[in-house]
Short mmCIF file of C-alpha atoms in Angstrom, two decimals:
data_model
loop_
_atom_site.label_atom_id
_atom_site.label_comp_id
_atom_site.label_asym_id
_atom_site.label_seq_id
_atom_site.Cartn_x
_atom_site.Cartn_y
_atom_site.Cartn_z
CA MET A 1 0.00 0.00 0.00
CA ARG A 2 1.45 3.35 -1.09
CA PHE A 3 1.95 6.05 1.53
CA ASP A 4 -0.61 8.83 1.24
CA PRO A 5 0.93 12.21 2.18
CA ARG A 6 -2.54 13.53 3.07
CA LEU A 7 -2.22 11.45 6.24
CA LEU A 8 0.29 14.01 7.48
CA VAL A 9 -2.20 16.91 7.30
CA PRO A 10 -3.73 16.45 10.78
CA ILE A 11 -0.28 15.83 12.29
CA ILE A 12 1.12 19.01 10.69
CA ILE A 13 -1.88 21.07 11.86
CA LEU A 14 -1.53 19.67 15.39
CA GLY A 15 2.22 20.32 15.37
CA LEU A 16 1.83 23.94 14.25
CA THR A 17 -0.82 24.84 16.82
CA SER A 18 1.10 23.02 19.59
CA VAL A 19 4.32 24.91 18.83
CA GLY A 20 2.30 28.15 18.64
CA ALA A 21 0.68 27.50 22.02
CA TYR A 22 4.09 26.63 23.52
CA LEU A 23 5.69 29.84 22.23
CA VAL A 24 2.80 32.10 23.25
CA GLY A 25 2.37 30.40 26.65
CA THR A 26 6.06 30.51 27.62
CA ARG A 27 6.70 34.05 26.27
CA LEU A 28 3.70 35.41 28.16
CA ARG A 29 4.81 33.38 31.20
CA ILE A 30 1.43 31.61 31.37
CA LEU A 31 3.12 28.22 31.01
CA ASP A 32 6.23 26.83 32.74
CA ALA A 33 8.34 24.95 30.17
CA SER A 34 9.96 22.81 32.89
CA MET A 35 6.54 21.29 33.72
CA LEU A 36 5.91 19.99 30.20
CA SER A 37 7.28 16.47 30.77
CA ARG A 38 5.34 16.11 34.04
CA THR A 39 2.21 17.28 32.24
CA ALA A 40 2.77 14.69 29.51
CA VAL A 41 2.87 11.95 32.16
CA ASP A 42 -0.38 13.32 33.66
CA VAL A 43 -2.00 13.19 30.23
CA LEU A 44 -0.85 9.58 29.77
CA GLU A 45 -2.43 8.74 33.13
CA THR A 46 -5.69 10.30 31.96
CA LEU A 47 -5.53 8.32 28.72
CA GLY A 48 -4.91 5.15 30.74
CA LEU A 49 -7.91 5.94 32.89
CA ALA A 50 -9.97 6.48 29.73
CA VAL A 51 -8.93 3.00 28.53
CA VAL A 52 -10.06 1.56 31.89
CA PHE A 53 -13.40 3.37 31.59
CA LEU A 54 -13.81 2.21 27.99
CA VAL A 55 -13.23 -1.43 28.87
CA GLY A 56 -15.59 -1.07 31.83
CA ASN A 57 -18.27 0.60 29.72
CA LEU A 58 -18.01 -2.10 27.06
CA ALA A 59 -18.23 -4.86 29.67
CA VAL A 60 -21.19 -3.30 31.49
CA GLY A 61 -22.99 -2.53 28.21
CA THR A 62 -22.51 -6.01 26.77
CA ALA A 63 -23.46 -7.75 30.02
CA GLY A 64 -26.50 -5.50 30.40
CA ILE A 65 -27.75 -6.33 26.90
CA LEU A 66 -27.23 -10.07 27.40
CA VAL A 67 -29.08 -9.97 30.74
CA PHE A 68 -31.88 -7.88 29.19
CA ARG A 69 -32.22 -10.42 26.37
CA ALA A 70 -32.32 -13.32 28.83
CA LEU A 71 -34.85 -11.68 31.15
CA THR A 72 -37.26 -10.16 28.61
CA GLY A 73 -36.83 -12.28 25.50
CA HIS A 74 -36.53 -9.06 23.47
CA PHE A 75 -33.62 -8.82 21.07
CA VAL A 76 -31.20 -5.91 21.34
CA SER A 77 -28.06 -6.06 19.19
CA VAL A 78 -24.76 -6.03 21.07
CA TYR A 79 -23.42 -3.86 18.25
CA VAL A 80 -25.01 -0.81 19.92
CA VAL A 81 -22.16 -0.71 22.44
CA SER A 82 -19.57 -0.40 19.67
CA ASP A 83 -20.76 3.08 18.74
CA ALA A 84 -18.00 5.65 18.19
CA VAL A 85 -19.31 7.90 20.96
CA LEU A 86 -18.34 5.42 23.69
CA PRO A 87 -14.55 6.06 23.51
CA ILE A 88 -15.20 9.83 23.48
CA LEU A 89 -17.52 9.63 26.48
CA SER A 90 -14.99 7.39 28.27
CA LEU A 91 -12.32 10.05 27.73
CA ILE A 92 -14.64 12.70 29.17
CA GLN A 93 -15.25 10.43 32.17
CA ALA A 94 -11.49 10.15 32.70
CA LEU A 95 -10.97 13.92 32.36
CA VAL A 96 -13.70 14.63 34.91
CA LEU A 97 -12.28 12.10 37.37
CA GLN A 98 -8.72 13.44 37.05
CA ARG A 99 -9.80 17.05 37.48
CA TRP A 100 -12.00 16.06 40.40
CA ARG A 101 -9.06 14.27 42.04
CA GLU A 102 -6.89 17.37 41.59
CA ARG A 103 -9.55 19.64 43.07
CA SER A 104 -10.02 17.25 45.99
CA ARG A 105 -6.37 17.56 47.11
CA MET B 1 10.58 12.61 47.60
CA GLY B 2 7.94 9.87 47.42
CA GLY B 3 8.24 6.63 45.50
CA VAL B 4 6.48 5.81 42.27
CA ASN B 5 2.75 5.26 42.73
CA PRO B 6 2.10 1.86 41.10
CA VAL B 7 -1.49 2.74 40.18
CA ARG B 8 -0.47 5.97 38.44
CA ALA B 9 2.45 4.21 36.75
CA GLY B 10 0.10 1.50 35.54
CA LEU B 11 -2.34 4.08 34.18
CA ALA B 12 0.49 5.88 32.39
CA MET B 13 1.62 2.59 30.80
CA LEU B 14 -1.96 1.88 29.76
CA GLY B 15 -2.13 5.40 28.33
CA ILE B 16 1.01 4.78 26.28
CA GLY B 17 -0.53 1.54 25.03
CA GLY B 18 -3.76 3.30 24.09
CA LEU B 19 -1.87 6.06 22.33
CA LEU B 20 0.23 3.57 20.36
CA VAL B 21 -2.87 1.65 19.27
CA PHE B 22 -4.50 4.93 18.22
CA VAL B 23 -1.48 6.04 16.18
CA ALA B 24 -1.04 2.60 14.59
CA ALA B 25 -4.75 2.43 13.71
CA ALA B 26 -5.09 5.95 12.33
CA PHE B 27 -1.76 6.55 10.62
CA THR B 28 -0.46 3.16 9.50
CA PRO B 29 -1.92 0.47 7.19
CA LEU B 30 -2.30 -1.96 10.13
CA PRO B 31 -6.14 -2.03 9.95
CA ASN B 32 -5.94 -2.55 6.17
CA TRP B 33 -3.55 -5.48 6.56
CA LEU B 34 -5.80 -7.07 9.18
CA ASN B 35 -8.79 -6.50 6.91
CA ALA B 36 -7.12 -8.23 3.96
CA TRP B 37 -5.87 -11.04 6.17
CA LEU B 38 -9.34 -11.71 7.59
CA ALA B 39 -10.84 -11.75 4.08
CA GLY B 40 -8.65 -14.71 3.10
CA THR B 41 -8.42 -15.82 -0.50
CA PRO B 42 -11.62 -15.43 -2.54
CA ARG B 43 -12.83 -18.54 -4.38
CA LEU B 44 -15.05 -17.25 -7.16
CA GLU B 45 -16.19 -20.57 -8.63
CA ARG B 46 -19.48 -22.10 -9.75
CA ALA B 47 -21.88 -22.65 -6.87
CA ASP B 48 -25.49 -23.60 -6.19
CA ALA B 49 -26.33 -20.17 -4.79
CA ILE B 50 -24.87 -16.77 -3.98
CA VAL B 51 -25.63 -15.87 -0.36
CA VAL B 52 -25.46 -12.19 0.58
CA LEU B 53 -25.58 -11.85 4.35
CA GLY B 54 -27.19 -8.83 6.01
CA ARG B 55 -25.07 -6.00 7.36
CA GLY B 56 -26.36 -2.91 9.07
CA GLY B 57 -29.89 -3.07 7.70
CA SER B 58 -31.35 0.03 6.14
CA ASP B 59 -32.16 3.57 7.21
CA SER B 60 -35.71 4.43 8.28
CA ASP B 61 -36.49 5.52 4.71
CA GLY B 62 -35.44 2.14 3.32
CA VAL B 63 -32.02 3.20 1.98
CA LEU B 64 -29.41 0.50 2.46
CA THR B 65 -26.36 1.23 4.60
CA ASN B 66 -22.99 1.53 2.90
CA ARG B 67 -21.86 -1.99 3.77
CA SER B 68 -25.19 -3.58 2.99
CA LEU B 69 -25.17 -1.89 -0.40
CA ARG B 70 -21.62 -2.98 -1.17
CA ARG B 71 -22.47 -6.56 -0.32
CA VAL B 72 -25.57 -6.74 -2.48
CA MET B 73 -23.76 -5.07 -5.41
CA HIS B 74 -21.03 -7.70 -5.16
CA GLY B 75 -23.67 -10.44 -5.06
CA ILE B 76 -25.37 -9.04 -8.17
CA GLU B 77 -21.98 -8.86 -9.90
CA LEU B 78 -21.36 -12.54 -9.12
CA TYR B 79 -24.84 -13.44 -10.38
CA ARG B 80 -24.19 -11.58 -13.63
CA ALA B 81 -20.93 -13.51 -13.98
CA VAL B 82 -23.17 -16.61 -14.06
CA LEU B 83 -21.50 -18.19 -11.04
CA ALA B 84 -24.80 -19.42 -9.57
CA PRO B 85 -28.47 -19.59 -10.61
CA ARG B 86 -29.81 -18.22 -7.33
CA LEU B 87 -29.23 -15.01 -5.36
CA VAL B 88 -30.10 -15.25 -1.66
CA LEU B 89 -30.59 -11.85 -0.02
CA SER B 90 -30.67 -11.85 3.75
CA GLY B 91 -30.90 -9.22 6.50
CA THR B 92 -33.61 -7.46 8.42
CA GLY B 93 -37.01 -7.46 6.70
CA GLU B 94 -36.56 -3.96 5.24
CA GLU B 95 -32.97 -4.66 4.26
CA ALA B 96 -33.82 -7.84 2.36
CA GLU B 97 -36.72 -6.07 0.63
CA ALA B 98 -34.57 -3.08 -0.39
CA ARG B 99 -31.88 -5.42 -1.67
CA ALA B 100 -34.37 -7.44 -3.72
CA THR B 101 -35.78 -4.24 -5.24
CA LEU B 102 -32.27 -3.15 -6.18
CA ALA B 103 -31.39 -6.55 -7.65
CA ARG B 104 -34.56 -6.61 -9.77
CA GLY B 105 -33.82 -3.08 -10.92
CA LEU B 106 -30.38 -4.20 -12.04
CA GLY B 107 -31.75 -7.06 -14.09
CA VAL B 108 -31.78 -10.06 -11.76
CA PRO B 109 -34.98 -12.00 -12.52
CA GLN B 110 -37.49 -12.30 -9.68
CA GLY B 111 -37.37 -16.10 -9.98
CA ALA B 112 -33.66 -16.12 -9.15
CA ILE B 113 -34.02 -14.06 -5.97
CA VAL B 114 -34.59 -15.66 -2.59
CA GLN B 115 -35.35 -13.26 0.27
CA VAL B 116 -34.57 -14.19 3.85
CA GLY B 117 -36.01 -11.58 6.17
CA ALA B 118 -36.28 -10.92 9.90
CA ALA B 119 -32.99 -12.58 10.83
CA ARG B 120 -31.40 -10.74 13.77
CA THR B 121 -28.05 -12.50 14.05
CA THR B 122 -25.68 -14.35 11.74
CA ALA B 123 -26.62 -17.62 13.43
CA GLU B 124 -30.31 -16.98 12.73
CA GLU B 125 -29.51 -16.08 9.13
CA ALA B 126 -27.58 -19.32 8.73
CA ASP B 127 -30.45 -21.39 10.13
CA GLN B 128 -33.03 -19.72 7.88
CA ILE B 129 -30.89 -20.02 4.76
CA ALA B 130 -30.13 -23.66 5.58
CA GLN B 131 -33.88 -24.41 5.84
CA LEU B 132 -34.38 -22.90 2.39
CA LEU B 133 -31.42 -24.28 0.47
CA LEU B 134 -30.32 -27.56 2.02
CA PRO B 135 -33.62 -29.43 1.30
CA ARG B 136 -33.02 -28.56 -2.39
CA ALA B 137 -29.50 -30.04 -2.12
CA GLU B 138 -28.03 -26.59 -2.68
CA ARG B 139 -25.05 -26.95 -0.44
CA ARG B 140 -22.22 -25.22 -2.29
CA ILE B 141 -22.54 -21.47 -1.81
CA LEU B 142 -20.65 -18.34 -2.72
CA LEU B 143 -20.71 -16.38 0.53
CA VAL B 144 -20.69 -12.59 0.25
CA ALA B 145 -19.63 -10.74 3.40
CA ASP B 146 -17.26 -7.99 4.45
CA PRO B 147 -13.64 -9.13 4.82
CA ILE B 148 -13.70 -8.72 8.60
CA ASP B 149 -16.91 -10.72 8.91
CA MET B 150 -15.78 -13.58 6.71
CA PRO B 151 -14.13 -15.87 9.33
CA ARG B 152 -17.23 -15.93 11.57
CA ALA B 153 -19.75 -15.91 8.71
CA ARG B 154 -17.96 -18.76 6.99
CA ALA B 155 -17.69 -20.79 10.20
CA VAL B 156 -21.39 -20.29 10.98
CA MET B 157 -22.49 -21.31 7.47
CA GLU B 158 -20.24 -24.37 7.50
CA HIS B 159 -21.57 -25.25 10.95
CA VAL B 160 -25.12 -25.59 9.54
CA GLY B 161 -23.94 -27.74 6.64
CA PHE B 162 -22.88 -25.54 3.73
CA ARG B 163 -19.73 -25.83 1.65
CA VAL B 164 -18.53 -22.24 1.52
CA LEU B 165 -16.69 -20.44 -1.25
CA PRO B 166 -15.64 -17.07 0.21
CA ALA B 167 -16.49 -14.02 -1.90
CA PRO B 168 -15.51 -11.06 0.30
CA THR B 169 -16.21 -7.49 -0.71
CA ALA B 170 -13.20 -5.21 -1.34
CA ALA B 171 -10.42 -6.21 1.03
CA THR B 172 -8.15 -3.21 1.47
CA GLY B 173 -10.50 -0.86 3.29
CA PRO B 174 -10.30 2.89 3.90
CA THR B 175 -7.05 4.87 3.93
CA ALA B 176 -8.16 8.03 5.75
CA PRO B 177 -7.43 8.07 9.52
CA GLU B 178 -11.10 8.26 10.54
CA GLY B 179 -12.02 5.31 8.32
CA ARG B 180 -9.08 3.27 9.59
CA LEU B 181 -10.05 3.89 13.21
CA ALA B 182 -13.59 2.75 12.46
CA LEU B 183 -12.21 -0.31 10.68
CA LEU B 184 -10.06 -1.30 13.66
CA ARG B 185 -13.07 -0.84 15.96
CA ASP B 186 -15.11 -3.11 13.68
CA ILE B 187 -12.33 -5.70 13.63
CA ALA B 188 -12.22 -5.68 17.45
CA THR B 189 -16.02 -5.99 17.57
CA GLU B 190 -15.96 -8.87 15.11
CA MET B 191 -13.23 -10.71 17.03
CA ALA B 192 -15.33 -10.35 20.20
CA SER B 193 -18.35 -11.72 18.32
CA LEU B 194 -16.30 -14.67 17.06
CA ALA B 195 -15.19 -15.42 20.63
CA TYR B 196 -18.81 -15.15 21.84
CA TYR B 197 -20.00 -17.58 19.15
CA ARG B 198 -17.29 -20.06 20.10
CA ILE B 199 -18.06 -19.77 23.83
CA THR B 200 -21.82 -20.22 23.31
CA GLY B 201 -21.33 -23.18 20.95
CA SER B 202 -22.75 -21.49 17.85
CA LEU B 203 -19.70 -22.66 15.88
#
């Protein structure tokens, strides 16, 4: 499969705005450059938490549908839990929990 | 200075894993390779019937979903290539009806079309199609399904007694990041379904 250079477009856009935010933030002394690596680790923790939430949501959703089918005899497709919104909602769950933990300190 | 918190370290490792999967899925051909691998080698040979399994049904206004449409178009193409005298169109009731209408519109005679409606799962589809075809000794089928669905679909159809010739739809898949992410999600879903079928004895 030939490499499609259009794949780079979102990466280039993200790179440009990230560098811009870094320059503006550090020049205006809003951001501390020395905290960047620590922040990256925090973000990875949040992503890890989102993965945990996603797996949990998938497990609860699938089990719930199977139990519902068994109890009521009505058919609900398990495919409904594979909707693209679930990973996004799981990430929001993780963000809320992390921010909540920080505020609770 | 405190030690490393094992929970936070574990979450960070999980985050790295998630990020790597995301990057590999969106920006590399990994999902496309998996797609092609799952499709296997097509065997487009003479058969007793062409079986087009349902996929995604139709919208509320009766328009077939993308995948459902691609499958039925491939089935019609195989019929036109005179690979089988019968075209079996499965899916939800509306999906099978919309497919039959399309097939007739594209020149497939009504007498060659067999509609299998109201099936909710692949296992139910297989049972219904077996009840229709096996009593007529139509055992050798060209099976039309998406590449990622082919391993489970083939196993289910063989389980009820068919000899399956795989005829997957296009096997490379999308190349844009969004499409690749969706493809990897569908592959994961399909692998989970395959595991479920094996655990519950449907295969």
